Each structure stands twice: as structure tokens, then as C-alpha cells.
């Protein structure tokens, strides 16, 4: 039996829609990015984001269905991100999903955005033999602009949060350090690009170990970068931006990798998932692919940053397990979900 999910994601600055078959096969995925609009503010401007979602949501959904060669009536359910994210942005996608579900008499499924990132690891191209699905128990490292956490997954939709960042998220640290170094928004890709020409051993930036916990901390690292840049500025020398970027990136990758592997061993995980915007980082991907024997699932680049395909994948497993939402479903930020 084939189950088709139409999924919608509008939690931040991307208006996205996708069609996913049986939770894994990517039939279509459309992402309308607002990056250029927000770049002039140096970050996401929430009011502008909501207005852009209102303008884009209908054409983006129409495009996702058209690219999939399906109509709304062919769908089995409509899934949408209900949080966490910007409330004014979330309501646009969630209400669009409610309208579509009501109009076509389809079930509505609410998906947590972080859960969506994790489920991006299940996705493969439609028409291809599916690669083996991630095996439980698995450890999911979630690294995005707003979150950095380790979750143990013992089954579908069953998460135990082992630890999280005590201050900045990894992506937030990339974005803030990019600003310190005078690199353009969005910070993650800019730091990665600058780092390619740099020496990762030039500066010995701190790695907060937070022994005895599964938490992370990146604010000390950010402050260390700030102090080092101030020293160089006051000496009148030019900032070695590439070395700063490479040394900072190495410290983040080291902190994330070391703790994830230790947790995977401690909790007997069979496999590891690395997901969220920062999982697009080349140094992080290469480290996880090369330096551990654990099987590691990292989504392809287009599925690392925000998209609706991941919401369709998680939405399918919710739908299949009977998690159907009422029409009064509201935006929600708590996590893990019950
Ligand atoms: O998952 P995402 O698209 O949005 C959130 O849910 O937050 O993550 C966005 C974050 C931003 O902080 C961005 O700078 C970071 O992911 N990011 C990267 C890279 N690409 C995106 N960080 C490091 N290296 C990258 N290549
Ligand atoms: Zn995200």
C-alpha cells in the first residue's frame, strides 16, 4: 500500500512543501528561501518572515504537488510543523495545512521541527531502492540554528533527551563568530568557506567538556574568539580570518563529535544520526564519516537545512502510528513530544 503525505514547513525563514511516499521516498520538495531578504538585516526578521510565508505558501504547495504529478485528492494526509520556531511563521504553515486538510477531507498531522530534522535521515529518492533504514537504538545529534542536543531513540517517535546546549546552539555560535570575523550572513556556510584556507591549529580555542553530563556549551568558545580578535585589532594587525574560522570550526566539531561518540557507547546505540543545519558542515560530516566505526547517517546537503521533506517523513510515522491532530491544533514548542 502506498501512503502519500503532503508536508508543509514554515518555522523560520524557509517556506517549504514536499510530497513523501511511505515515509522515506522523496517525490517532490520545494523550498522558497527568504535568505536574501533577511541578509540585509544580518539575521531573520520575524515580522518580515511571516509576511513572506503568506505570499509564498500557496505557490510553494502548488509547485510541490505539480512536481510530484499528484493532486491534493491523491494525498493520504497533510503534515505541518507545529514548533518550535517563530510563532508568526508557524501559524501560516499550520493554518494552510488545516485549510487543505479540511477542504480535501484529509487527516492533519502535527510534526515537531526537531523530530523532522532527525527523520531527514530516513529519506531517499523516489524510484530508487531504499538504503537500509536507521536501526534502533540510535543516537541522534541534532545541530541547528536554535538547538544542539543529543537524543536517544529506542523506537519510532520515542526520544530521550540526554543533553543539550546550556547556552548557544552550534549554528548560533557559527552565526555569531561569522559576525565577529566580518563574514556575511548566514554564518555557517561563510565560516566553512573561510576555514578551507585556514590553519585549524593556529588558535587553541577551548572545548567545554562538561564532564559527567551530556550537555554542550559554546559561549566560552565564542568569547575566546572575541578576546583573540580584540587582541589582534588592538595590535593594529590584520585579522587572520581563515585561521580564526578553521580553529573555531575545529573546536565545535571536536566538542560535538567527542560527546556524541561517548554517548553512543554509553547507551549502547547501534547507529548515529547527525541532522540539522550544522550537519551540512563539511568538516563535521568528514569527521563523523572517517573517525568512527559506528554507522553514521547524515542527510544529503539539501535536507540538512530546513525543508518540508523531513516533515513529511516524520509526519508519515506519526500518521502510521495514529497520531492524528484535531483541527484546533496550536503551535507548540515543547520537546520531546509525548
Ligand atoms: O536547521 P536549520 O536550517 O534551521 C534551524 O532549525 O535553526 O539550521 C540553520 C543553522 C544556521 O545557524 C546556519 O549557520 C547553520 O545551520 N549552517 C551551518 C552550515 N550550513 C548551515 N553551520 C556550519 N556549516 C555549514 N555548512
Ligand atoms: Zn531547522
GROMACS .gro file of C-alpha atoms and ligand atoms in nm:
model
  365
    1UNK     CA    1   0.000   0.000   0.000
    2UNK     CA    2   0.125   0.346  -0.083
    3UNK     CA    3   0.081   0.633   0.162
    4UNK     CA    4   0.137   0.985   0.036
    5UNK     CA    5   0.193   1.278   0.271
    6UNK     CA    6   0.180   1.643   0.172
    7UNK     CA    7   0.409   1.825   0.415
    8UNK     CA    8   0.449   2.193   0.498
    9UNK     CA    9   0.730   2.367   0.689
   10UNK     CA   10   0.733   2.739   0.780
   11UNK     CA   11   0.906   2.752   1.120
   12UNK     CA   12   1.169   3.012   1.030
   13UNK     CA   13   1.275   3.174   0.703
   14UNK     CA   14   1.204   2.897   0.452
   15UNK     CA   15   0.859   2.836   0.302
   16UNK     CA   16   0.864   2.470   0.208
   17UNK     CA   17   0.631   2.195   0.084
   18UNK     CA   18   0.700   1.836  -0.016
   19UNK     CA   19   0.536   1.507  -0.110
   20UNK     CA   20   0.673   1.196   0.063
   21UNK     CA   21   0.577   0.836  -0.014
   22UNK     CA   22   0.570   0.576   0.265
   23UNK     CA   23   0.777   0.796   0.495
   24UNK     CA   24   1.100   0.761   0.301
   25UNK     CA   25   1.071   0.825  -0.071
   26UNK     CA   26   1.116   1.187  -0.173
   27UNK     CA   27   0.869   1.253  -0.453
   28UNK     CA   28   0.900   1.633  -0.457
   29UNK     CA   29   1.047   1.903  -0.236
   30UNK     CA   30   1.018   2.279  -0.286
   31UNK     CA   31   1.197   2.533  -0.066
   32UNK     CA   32   1.145   2.907  -0.113
   33UNK     CA   33   1.428   3.069   0.079
   34UNK     CA   34   1.399   3.419   0.223
   35UNK     CA   35   1.775   3.432   0.286
   36UNK     CA   36   1.842   3.729   0.057
   37UNK     CA   37   1.565   3.932   0.219
   38UNK     CA   38   1.695   3.871   0.573
   39UNK     CA   39   2.063   3.910   0.479
   40UNK     CA   40   2.021   4.287   0.475
   41UNK     CA   41   1.919   4.275   0.845
   42UNK     CA   42   2.204   4.033   0.933
   43UNK     CA   43   1.955   3.777   1.068
   44UNK     CA   44   1.593   3.663   1.046
   45UNK     CA   45   1.342   3.949   1.088
   46UNK     CA   46   1.033   3.769   1.227
   47UNK     CA   47   0.762   4.006   1.100
   48UNK     CA   48   0.911   4.006   0.751
   49UNK     CA   49   0.936   3.626   0.762
   50UNK     CA   50   0.563   3.582   0.839
   51UNK     CA   51   0.463   3.813   0.556
   52UNK     CA   52   0.686   3.627   0.311
   53UNK     CA   53   0.532   3.295   0.418
   54UNK     CA   54   0.185   3.436   0.347
   55UNK     CA   55   0.298   3.537  -0.002
   56UNK     CA   56   0.476   3.209  -0.081
   57UNK     CA   57   0.275   2.931   0.082
   58UNK     CA   58   0.010   2.876  -0.189
   59UNK     CA   59   0.250   2.876  -0.487
   60UNK     CA   60   0.501   2.656  -0.298
   61UNK     CA   61   0.233   2.394  -0.215
   62UNK     CA   62   0.102   2.404  -0.573
   63UNK     CA   63   0.455   2.356  -0.705
   64UNK     CA   64   0.526   2.060  -0.474
   65UNK     CA   65   0.208   1.884  -0.593
   66UNK     CA   66   0.275   1.969  -0.958
   67UNK     CA   67   0.635   1.842  -0.942
   68UNK     CA   68   0.508   1.520  -0.784
   69UNK     CA   69   0.243   1.486  -1.062
   70UNK     CA   70  -0.027   1.447  -0.797
   71UNK     CA   71  -0.329   1.646  -0.681
   72UNK     CA   72  -0.436   1.715  -0.326
   73UNK     CA   73  -0.700   1.441  -0.359
   74UNK     CA   74  -0.424   1.183  -0.413
   75UNK     CA   75  -0.279   1.255  -0.067
   76UNK     CA   76  -0.349   1.043   0.243
   77UNK     CA   77  -0.270   1.315   0.498
   78UNK     CA   78  -0.138   1.669   0.539
   79UNK     CA   79   0.151   1.720   0.783
   80UNK     CA   80   0.282   2.053   0.908
   81UNK     CA   81   0.545   2.179   1.150
   82UNK     CA   82   0.382   2.297   1.473
   83UNK     CA   83   0.701   2.411   1.650
   84UNK     CA   84   0.948   2.505   1.776
   85UNK     CA   85   1.006   2.816   1.569
   86UNK     CA   86   0.879   3.170   1.515
   87UNK     CA   87   0.512   3.171   1.618
   88UNK     CA   88   0.408   3.415   1.345
   89UNK     CA   89   0.575   3.197   1.082
   90UNK     CA   90   0.447   2.865   1.217
   91UNK     CA   91   0.081   2.973   1.212
   92UNK     CA   92   0.099   3.045   0.839
   93UNK     CA   93   0.204   2.689   0.752
   94UNK     CA   94  -0.011   2.524   1.016
   95UNK     CA   95  -0.323   2.712   0.909
   96UNK     CA   96  -0.254   2.642   0.542
   97UNK     CA   97  -0.230   2.270   0.632
   98UNK     CA   98  -0.559   2.288   0.823
   99UNK     CA   99  -0.731   2.454   0.528
  100UNK     CA  100  -0.602   2.192   0.285
  101UNK     CA  101  -0.690   1.904   0.518
  102UNK     CA  102  -1.041   2.037   0.580
  103UNK     CA  103  -1.102   2.116   0.214
  104UNK     CA  104  -0.991   1.773   0.093
  105UNK     CA  105  -1.124   1.582   0.396
  106UNK     CA  106  -0.778   1.454   0.491
  107UNK     CA  107  -0.627   1.385   0.833
  108UNK     CA  108  -0.399   1.654   0.978
  109UNK     CA  109  -0.066   1.560   1.140
  110UNK     CA  110   0.138   1.797   1.359
  111UNK     CA  111   0.515   1.747   1.350
  112UNK     CA  112   0.787   1.877   1.578
  113UNK     CA  113   1.055   2.056   1.376
  114UNK     CA  114   1.342   1.882   1.560
  115UNK     CA  115   1.181   1.544   1.507
  116UNK     CA  116   1.162   1.640   1.139
  117UNK     CA  117   1.536   1.705   1.126
  118UNK     CA  118   1.600   1.360   1.277
  119UNK     CA  119   1.370   1.191   1.023
  120UNK     CA  120   1.558   1.351   0.732
  121UNK     CA  121   1.796   1.055   0.785
  122UNK     CA  122   1.524   0.816   0.657
  123UNK     CA  123   1.476   0.989   0.320
  124UNK     CA  124   1.589   0.857  -0.019
  125UNK     CA  125   1.496   0.947  -0.376
  126UNK     CA  126   1.167   0.807  -0.509
  127UNK     CA  127   1.222   0.533  -0.764
  128UNK     CA  128   1.546   0.413  -0.605
  129UNK     CA  129   1.596   0.102  -0.395
  130UNK     CA  130   1.572   0.229  -0.036
  131UNK     CA  131   1.902   0.217   0.154
  132UNK     CA  132   1.879   0.037   0.492
  133UNK     CA  133   1.673   0.239   0.739
  134UNK     CA  134   1.847   0.365   1.056
  135UNK     CA  135   1.847   0.093   1.324
  136UNK     CA  136   1.732   0.142   1.685
  137UNK     CA  137   1.855   0.211   1.944
  138UNK     CA  138   2.019   0.509   1.782
  139UNK     CA  139   2.175   0.828   1.896
  140UNK     CA  140   2.068   1.147   1.721
  141UNK     CA  141   2.289   1.454   1.734
  142UNK     CA  142   2.070   1.748   1.641
  143UNK     CA  143   2.263   2.061   1.548
  144UNK     CA  144   2.064   2.355   1.414
  145UNK     CA  145   2.049   2.731   1.447
  146UNK     CA  146   1.830   2.713   1.755
  147UNK     CA  147   1.910   2.374   1.910
  148UNK     CA  148   2.200   2.144   1.990
  149UNK     CA  149   2.103   1.820   2.160
  150UNK     CA  150   2.167   1.451   2.195
  151UNK     CA  151   1.859   1.231   2.177
  152UNK     CA  152   1.846   0.857   2.230
  153UNK     CA  153   1.581   0.696   2.009
  154UNK     CA  154   1.475   0.347   2.109
  155UNK     CA  155   1.192   0.325   1.854
  156UNK     CA  156   0.997   0.542   1.612
  157UNK     CA  157   0.885   0.866   1.777
  158UNK     CA  158   1.041   0.761   2.108
  159UNK     CA  159   1.305   1.006   2.224
  160UNK     CA  160   1.501   1.057   2.544
  161UNK     CA  161   1.688   1.383   2.552
  162UNK     CA  162   2.025   1.306   2.708
  163UNK     CA  163   2.165   1.656   2.695
  164UNK     CA  164   2.151   1.992   2.521
  165UNK     CA  165   2.341   2.315   2.495
  166UNK     CA  166   2.345   2.522   2.811
  167UNK     CA  167   2.382   2.845   2.614
  168UNK     CA  168   2.432   2.899   2.238
  169UNK     CA  169   2.330   2.639   1.981
  170UNK     CA  170   2.611   2.525   1.750
  171UNK     CA  171   2.458   2.705   1.450
  172UNK     CA  172   2.410   3.020   1.657
  173UNK     CA  173   2.781   3.006   1.751
  174UNK     CA  174   2.873   2.980   1.381
  175UNK     CA  175   2.647   3.278   1.304
  176UNK     CA  176   2.787   3.493   1.588
  177UNK     CA  177   3.151   3.410   1.514
  178UNK     CA  178   3.091   3.489   1.145
  179UNK     CA  179   2.975   3.835   1.253
  180UNK     CA  180   3.286   3.880   1.472
  181UNK     CA  181   3.504   3.790   1.175
  182UNK     CA  182   3.316   4.021   0.938
  183UNK     CA  183   3.183   3.728   0.732
  184UNK     CA  184   2.840   3.753   0.563
  185UNK     CA  185   2.508   3.604   0.680
  186UNK     CA  186   2.431   3.315   0.702
  187UNK     CA  187   2.733   3.248   0.918
  188UNK     CA  188   2.770   2.868   0.896
  189UNK     CA  189   2.846   2.842   0.524
  190UNK     CA  190   3.065   3.159   0.538
  191UNK     CA  191   3.278   3.022   0.823
  192UNK     CA  192   3.311   2.686   0.646
  193UNK     CA  193   3.427   2.861   0.325
  194UNK     CA  194   3.680   3.081   0.507
  195UNK     CA  195   3.804   2.781   0.709
  196UNK     CA  196   3.902   2.596   0.391
  197UNK     CA  197   4.202   2.830   0.352
  198UNK     CA  198   4.287   2.836   0.722
  199UNK     CA  199   4.503   2.655   0.977
  200UNK     CA  200   4.282   2.478   1.236
  201UNK     CA  201   4.574   2.453   1.482
  202UNK     CA  202   4.666   2.824   1.478
  203UNK     CA  203   4.446   2.913   1.778
  204UNK     CA  204   4.383   2.672   2.065
  205UNK     CA  205   4.022   2.754   2.142
  206UNK     CA  206   3.853   2.587   2.442
  207UNK     CA  207   3.633   2.276   2.417
  208UNK     CA  208   3.389   2.277   2.710
  209UNK     CA  209   3.386   1.916   2.828
  210UNK     CA  210   3.110   1.946   3.092
  211UNK     CA  211   3.222   1.613   3.236
  212UNK     CA  212   2.953   1.392   3.383
  213UNK     CA  213   2.678   1.540   3.165
  214UNK     CA  214   2.569   1.506   2.801
  215UNK     CA  215   2.536   1.881   2.767
  216UNK     CA  216   2.723   2.122   2.543
  217UNK     CA  217   2.833   2.484   2.582
  218UNK     CA  218   2.957   2.716   2.311
  219UNK     CA  219   2.950   3.059   2.475
  220UNK     CA  220   3.302   3.022   2.623
  221UNK     CA  221   3.435   2.936   2.278
  222UNK     CA  222   3.262   3.239   2.127
  223UNK     CA  223   3.407   3.465   2.399
  224UNK     CA  224   3.755   3.319   2.342
  225UNK     CA  225   3.726   3.405   1.972
  226UNK     CA  226   3.610   3.758   2.064
  227UNK     CA  227   3.905   3.816   2.301
  228UNK     CA  228   4.155   3.688   2.047
  229UNK     CA  229   4.014   3.912   1.771
  230UNK     CA  230   4.024   4.213   2.010
  231UNK     CA  231   4.393   4.145   2.085
  232UNK     CA  232   4.477   4.142   1.716
  233UNK     CA  233   4.265   4.451   1.641
  234UNK     CA  234   4.439   4.649   1.918
  235UNK     CA  235   4.782   4.547   1.790
  236UNK     CA  236   4.686   4.702   1.455
  237UNK     CA  237   4.747   4.378   1.264
  238UNK     CA  238   4.507   4.232   1.006
  239UNK     CA  239   4.278   3.960   1.132
  240UNK     CA  240   4.380   3.615   1.003
  241UNK     CA  241   4.015   3.537   0.926
  242UNK     CA  242   4.075   3.197   0.768
  243UNK     CA  243   4.280   3.071   1.065
  244UNK     CA  244   4.016   3.200   1.306
  245UNK     CA  245   3.739   3.028   1.110
  246UNK     CA  246   3.931   2.699   1.084
  247UNK     CA  247   4.032   2.696   1.453
  248UNK     CA  248   3.679   2.781   1.568
  249UNK     CA  249   3.523   2.518   1.340
  250UNK     CA  250   3.769   2.254   1.465
  251UNK     CA  251   3.673   2.330   1.827
  252UNK     CA  252   3.297   2.296   1.751
  253UNK     CA  253   3.344   1.974   1.554
  254UNK     CA  254   3.565   1.826   1.825
  255UNK     CA  255   3.315   1.905   2.103
  256UNK     CA  256   3.020   1.762   1.906
  257UNK     CA  257   3.200   1.452   1.783
  258UNK     CA  258   3.366   1.354   2.114
  259UNK     CA  259   3.047   1.374   2.319
  260UNK     CA  260   2.829   1.203   2.058
  261UNK     CA  261   3.060   0.903   2.031
  262UNK     CA  262   3.092   0.877   2.410
  263UNK     CA  263   2.711   0.883   2.447
  264UNK     CA  264   2.663   0.627   2.169
  265UNK     CA  265   2.898   0.390   2.355
  266UNK     CA  266   2.747   0.459   2.696
  267UNK     CA  267   2.388   0.398   2.583
  268UNK     CA  268   2.461   0.105   2.352
  269UNK     CA  269   2.344   0.279   2.035
  270UNK     CA  270   2.376   0.075   1.717
  271UNK     CA  271   2.389   0.374   1.485
  272UNK     CA  272   2.423   0.751   1.485
  273UNK     CA  273   2.223   1.022   1.309
  274UNK     CA  274   2.365   1.372   1.263
  275UNK     CA  275   2.097   1.619   1.149
  276UNK     CA  276   2.001   1.989   1.142
  277UNK     CA  277   2.151   2.285   0.957
  278UNK     CA  278   2.502   2.244   1.101
  279UNK     CA  279   2.515   1.884   0.971
  280UNK     CA  280   2.576   2.049   0.632
  281UNK     CA  281   2.921   2.142   0.763
  282UNK     CA  282   3.188   1.959   0.564
  283UNK     CA  283   3.439   1.923   0.850
  284UNK     CA  284   3.168   1.780   1.076
  285UNK     CA  285   3.049   1.536   0.807
  286UNK     CA  286   3.401   1.421   0.727
  287UNK     CA  287   3.487   1.369   1.093
  288UNK     CA  288   3.177   1.155   1.154
  289UNK     CA  289   3.230   0.957   0.833
  290UNK     CA  290   3.601   0.892   0.888
  291UNK     CA  291   3.670   0.872   1.259
  292UNK     CA  292   3.423   0.619   1.398
  293UNK     CA  293   3.315   0.261   1.330
  294UNK     CA  294   2.952   0.342   1.416
  295UNK     CA  295   2.731   0.352   1.107
  296UNK     CA  296   2.652   0.725   1.071
  297UNK     CA  297   2.352   0.866   0.881
  298UNK     CA  298   2.388   1.227   0.768
  299UNK     CA  299   2.125   1.364   0.530
  300UNK     CA  300   2.225   1.496   0.188
  301UNK     CA  301   2.304   1.869   0.193
  302UNK     CA  302   1.962   1.985   0.064
  303UNK     CA  303   1.794   1.801   0.354
  304UNK     CA  304   2.023   1.933   0.630
  305UNK     CA  305   1.882   2.285   0.637
  306UNK     CA  306   1.509   2.349   0.674
  307UNK     CA  307   1.282   2.167   0.427
  308UNK     CA  308   0.939   2.005   0.422
  309UNK     CA  309   1.053   1.657   0.309
  310UNK     CA  310   1.176   1.587   0.662
  311UNK     CA  311   0.835   1.694   0.799
  312UNK     CA  312   0.672   1.451   0.555
  313UNK     CA  313   0.896   1.167   0.672
  314UNK     CA  314   0.826   1.227   1.042
  315UNK     CA  315   0.461   1.300   0.955
  316UNK     CA  316   0.427   0.960   0.790
  317UNK     CA  317   0.544   0.775   1.102
  318UNK     CA  318   0.306   0.985   1.316
  319UNK     CA  319   0.021   0.913   1.073
  320UNK     CA  320   0.103   0.541   1.058
  321UNK     CA  321   0.102   0.521   1.438
  322UNK     CA  322  -0.233   0.701   1.463
  323UNK     CA  323  -0.116   1.042   1.585
  324UNK     CA  324  -0.385   1.241   1.406
  325UNK     CA  325  -0.440   1.600   1.518
  326UNK     CA  326  -0.763   1.788   1.579
  327UNK     CA  327  -0.839   2.100   1.380
  328UNK     CA  328  -0.773   2.317   1.686
  329UNK     CA  329  -0.407   2.207   1.687
  330UNK     CA  330  -0.197   2.502   1.802
  331UNK     CA  331   0.169   2.586   1.761
  332UNK     CA  332   0.381   2.420   2.030
  333UNK     CA  333   0.743   2.437   2.135
  334UNK     CA  334   0.787   2.159   2.389
  335UNK     CA  335   1.021   1.875   2.313
  336UNK     CA  336   1.049   1.578   2.329
  337UNK     CA  337   0.686   1.536   2.231
  338UNK     CA  338   0.472   1.282   2.410
  339LIG     O1  339   1.825   2.361   1.074
  339LIG     P1  340   1.844   2.499   1.024
  339LIG     O2  341   1.834   2.523   0.876
  339LIG     O3  342   1.745   2.595   1.094
  339LIG     C1  343   1.709   2.579   1.227
  339LIG     O4  344   1.622   2.492   1.256
  339LIG     O5  345   1.770   2.651   1.310
  339LIG     O6  346   1.986   2.546   1.077
  339LIG     C2  347   2.037   2.672   1.045
  339LIG     C3  348   2.176   2.684   1.106
  339LIG     C4  349   2.234   2.825   1.096
  339LIG     O7  350   2.285   2.863   1.221
  339LIG     C5  351   2.345   2.808   0.993
  339LIG     O8  352   2.453   2.899   1.012
  339LIG     C6  353   2.388   2.664   1.017
  339LIG     O9  354   2.268   2.596   1.039
  339LIG     N1  355   2.458   2.608   0.900
  339LIG     C7  356   2.587   2.570   0.902
  339LIG     C8  357   2.620   2.530   0.770
  339LIG     N2  358   2.508   2.543   0.693
  339LIG     C9  359   2.410   2.591   0.775
  339LIG     N3  360   2.679   2.569   1.003
  339LIG    C10  361   2.803   2.526   0.973
  339LIG     N4  362   2.843   2.488   0.849
  339LIG    C11  363   2.755   2.487   0.745
  339LIG     N5  364   2.794   2.449   0.623
  340LIG    ZN1  365   1.573   2.352   1.137
   0.00000   0.00000   0.00000
